[in-house]
CSV table of C-alpha atoms in Angstrom, one decimal:
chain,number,residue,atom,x,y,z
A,1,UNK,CA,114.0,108.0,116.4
A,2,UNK,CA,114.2,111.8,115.5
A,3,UNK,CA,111.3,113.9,114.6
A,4,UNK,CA,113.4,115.3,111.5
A,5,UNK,CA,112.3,113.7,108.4
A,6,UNK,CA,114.8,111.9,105.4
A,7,UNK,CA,114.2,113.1,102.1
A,8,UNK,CA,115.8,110.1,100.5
A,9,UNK,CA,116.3,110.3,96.5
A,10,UNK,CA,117.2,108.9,92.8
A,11,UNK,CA,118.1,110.9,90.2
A,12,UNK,CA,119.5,110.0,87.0
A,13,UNK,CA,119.8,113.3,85.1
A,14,UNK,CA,120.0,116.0,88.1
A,15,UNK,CA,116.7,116.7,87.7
A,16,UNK,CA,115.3,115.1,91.0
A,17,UNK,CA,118.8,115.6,93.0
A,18,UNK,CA,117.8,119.6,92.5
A,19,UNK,CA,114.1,119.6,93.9
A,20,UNK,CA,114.8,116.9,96.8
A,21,UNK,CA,118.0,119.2,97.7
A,22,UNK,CA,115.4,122.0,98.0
A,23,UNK,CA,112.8,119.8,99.7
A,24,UNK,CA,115.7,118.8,102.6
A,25,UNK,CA,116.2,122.4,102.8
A,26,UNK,CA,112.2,123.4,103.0
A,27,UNK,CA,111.4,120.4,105.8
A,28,UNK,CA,114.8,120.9,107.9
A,29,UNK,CA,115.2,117.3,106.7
A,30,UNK,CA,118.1,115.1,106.2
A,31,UNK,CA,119.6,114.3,102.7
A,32,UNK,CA,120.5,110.6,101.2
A,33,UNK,CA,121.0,110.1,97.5
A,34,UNK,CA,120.5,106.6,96.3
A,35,UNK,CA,122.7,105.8,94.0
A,36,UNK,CA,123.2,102.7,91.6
A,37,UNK,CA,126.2,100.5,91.7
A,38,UNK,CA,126.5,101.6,87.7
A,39,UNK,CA,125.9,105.4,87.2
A,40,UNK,CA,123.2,105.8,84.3
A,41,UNK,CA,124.6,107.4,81.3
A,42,UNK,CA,122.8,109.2,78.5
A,43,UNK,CA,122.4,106.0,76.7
A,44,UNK,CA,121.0,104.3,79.7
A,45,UNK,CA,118.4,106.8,79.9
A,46,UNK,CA,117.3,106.6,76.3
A,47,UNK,CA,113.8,105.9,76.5
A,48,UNK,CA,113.3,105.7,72.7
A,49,UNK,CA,115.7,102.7,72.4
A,50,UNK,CA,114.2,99.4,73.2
A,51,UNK,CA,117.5,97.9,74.3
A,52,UNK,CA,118.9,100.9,76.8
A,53,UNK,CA,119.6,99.9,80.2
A,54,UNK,CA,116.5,102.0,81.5
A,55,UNK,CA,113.7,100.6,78.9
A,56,UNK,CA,115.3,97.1,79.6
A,57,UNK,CA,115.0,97.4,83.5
A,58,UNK,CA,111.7,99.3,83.3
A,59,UNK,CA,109.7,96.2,80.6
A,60,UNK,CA,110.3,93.7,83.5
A,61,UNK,CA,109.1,95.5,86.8
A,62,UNK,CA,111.2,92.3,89.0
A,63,UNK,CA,114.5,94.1,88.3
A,64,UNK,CA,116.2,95.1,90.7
A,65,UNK,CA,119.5,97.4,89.6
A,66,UNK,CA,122.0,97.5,92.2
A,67,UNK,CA,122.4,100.1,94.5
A,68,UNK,CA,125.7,101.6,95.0
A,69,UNK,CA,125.7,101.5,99.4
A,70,UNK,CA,123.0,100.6,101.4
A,71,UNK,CA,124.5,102.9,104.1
A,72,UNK,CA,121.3,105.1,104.6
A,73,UNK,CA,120.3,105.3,108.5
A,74,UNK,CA,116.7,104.3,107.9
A,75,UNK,CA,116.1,103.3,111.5
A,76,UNK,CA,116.6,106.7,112.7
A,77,UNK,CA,113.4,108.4,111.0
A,78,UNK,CA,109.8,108.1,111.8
A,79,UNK,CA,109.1,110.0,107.8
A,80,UNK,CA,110.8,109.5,104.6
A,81,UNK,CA,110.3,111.8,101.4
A,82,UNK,CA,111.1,109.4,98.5
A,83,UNK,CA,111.5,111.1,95.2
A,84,UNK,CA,112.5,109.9,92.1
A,85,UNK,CA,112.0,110.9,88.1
A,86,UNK,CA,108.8,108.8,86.8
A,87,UNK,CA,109.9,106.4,84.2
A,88,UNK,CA,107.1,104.3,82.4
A,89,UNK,CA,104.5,105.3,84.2
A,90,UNK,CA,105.9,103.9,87.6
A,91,UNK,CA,109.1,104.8,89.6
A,92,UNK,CA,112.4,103.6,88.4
A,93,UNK,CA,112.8,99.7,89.1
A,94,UNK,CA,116.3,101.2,91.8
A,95,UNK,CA,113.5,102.1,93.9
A,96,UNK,CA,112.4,99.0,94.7
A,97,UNK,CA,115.9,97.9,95.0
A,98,UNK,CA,116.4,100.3,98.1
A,99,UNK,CA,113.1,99.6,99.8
A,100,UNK,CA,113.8,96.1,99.4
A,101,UNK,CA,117.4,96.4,101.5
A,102,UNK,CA,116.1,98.4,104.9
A,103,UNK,CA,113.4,97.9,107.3
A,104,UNK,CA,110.5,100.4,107.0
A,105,UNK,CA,108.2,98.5,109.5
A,106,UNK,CA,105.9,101.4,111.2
A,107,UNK,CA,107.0,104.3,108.9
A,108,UNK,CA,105.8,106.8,106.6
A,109,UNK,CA,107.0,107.3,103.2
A,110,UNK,CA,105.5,110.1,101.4
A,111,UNK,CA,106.6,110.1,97.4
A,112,UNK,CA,107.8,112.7,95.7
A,113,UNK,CA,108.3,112.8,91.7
A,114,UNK,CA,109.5,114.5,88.7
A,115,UNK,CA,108.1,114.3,85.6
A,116,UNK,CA,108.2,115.2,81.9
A,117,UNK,CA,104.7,114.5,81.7
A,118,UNK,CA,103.4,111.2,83.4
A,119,UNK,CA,101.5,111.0,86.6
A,120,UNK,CA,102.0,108.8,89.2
A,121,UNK,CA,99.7,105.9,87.8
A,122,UNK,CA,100.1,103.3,90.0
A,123,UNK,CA,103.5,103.5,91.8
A,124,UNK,CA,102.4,103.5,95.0
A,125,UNK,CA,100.6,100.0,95.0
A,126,UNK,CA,103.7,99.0,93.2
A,127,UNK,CA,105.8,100.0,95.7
A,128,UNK,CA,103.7,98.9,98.7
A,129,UNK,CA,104.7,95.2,96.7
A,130,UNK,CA,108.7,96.3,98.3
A,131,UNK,CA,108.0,96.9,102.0
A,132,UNK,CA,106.1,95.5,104.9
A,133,UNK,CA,102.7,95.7,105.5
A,134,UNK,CA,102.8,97.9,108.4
A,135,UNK,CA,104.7,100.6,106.0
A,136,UNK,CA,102.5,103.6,105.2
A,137,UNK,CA,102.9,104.8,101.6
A,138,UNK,CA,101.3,107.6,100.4
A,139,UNK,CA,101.1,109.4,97.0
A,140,UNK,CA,102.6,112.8,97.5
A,141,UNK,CA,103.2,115.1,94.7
A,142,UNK,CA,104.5,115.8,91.5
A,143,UNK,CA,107.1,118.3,92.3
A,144,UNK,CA,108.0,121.0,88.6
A,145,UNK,CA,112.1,121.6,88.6
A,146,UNK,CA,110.8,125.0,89.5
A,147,UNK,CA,109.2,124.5,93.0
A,148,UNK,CA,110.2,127.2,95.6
A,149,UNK,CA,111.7,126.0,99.0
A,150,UNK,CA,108.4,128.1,99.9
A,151,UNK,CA,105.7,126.0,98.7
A,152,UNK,CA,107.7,123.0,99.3
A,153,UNK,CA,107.6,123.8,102.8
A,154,UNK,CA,103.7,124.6,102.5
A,155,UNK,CA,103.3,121.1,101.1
A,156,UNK,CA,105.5,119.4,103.9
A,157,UNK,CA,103.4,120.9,106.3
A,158,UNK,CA,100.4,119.0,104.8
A,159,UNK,CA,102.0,115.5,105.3
């Protein structure tokens, strides 16, 4: 195992991709996008319509989109930054997907978010649903667009 850290990440809009990229920079972490097997489109992600692919995935919490590769070298890293936009309250349902598919017996996955407005609410006891028992989740922060590679490294040093 390697002391680096993954910062591993979904984004749908950019949004995310943009602060993880500068989180990977600030930790002298590796990068891994997750990506779904079906890229979300602006429709997808149109929270207002009861019947776009995200509002559809996100009223029944069991989905499970698929992801594009499962390629990501999970084995390798002791700590994983997981980021991804907040949708619903909770993290998108992809995220499950992906901690469903690898191994992360004995690790530590600190989360990471974006956010028009919601907090974290209760994603981390919904994701600690998608990995072993021995997995150490932990609620990290909710990162603005804006945050500096300066304070991101500041925070990293607190994890």
């Amino acid at each position: 195992m390697t002391s680096k850290p993954l910062v591993a990440y979904f984004s749908a809009s950019g949004v995310t991709a943009g602060v993880a990229k500068r989180l990977a920079q600030a930790a002298d972490a590796d990068l891994y996008e997750i990506r779904p097997e079906a890229p979300y489109t602006a429709a997808d992600l149109d929270w207002t319509n009861k019947r776009s692919r995200s509002s559809v995935e996100m009223s029944d919490l069991s989905s499970r989109p698929a992801l594009a590769d499962q390629d990501a070298n999970i084995a390798g890293y002791d700590t994983i930054f997981l980021g991804f936009p907040i949708w619903w309250g909770v993290a998108p349902t992809i995220i499950n997907t992906f901690l469903e598919c690898y191994d992360f017996s004995g690790k530590k996955i600190v989360l990471f978010a974006t956010s028009g407005g919601s907090g974290f609410g209760r994603t981390a006891d919904v994701l600690k649903a998608s990995v072993s028992p021995d997995t150490v989740i932990v609620t990290g922060k909710l990162l603005p667009v804006s945050a500096s590679e300066a304070s991101l490294k500041k925070w990293v040093q607190t994890m």
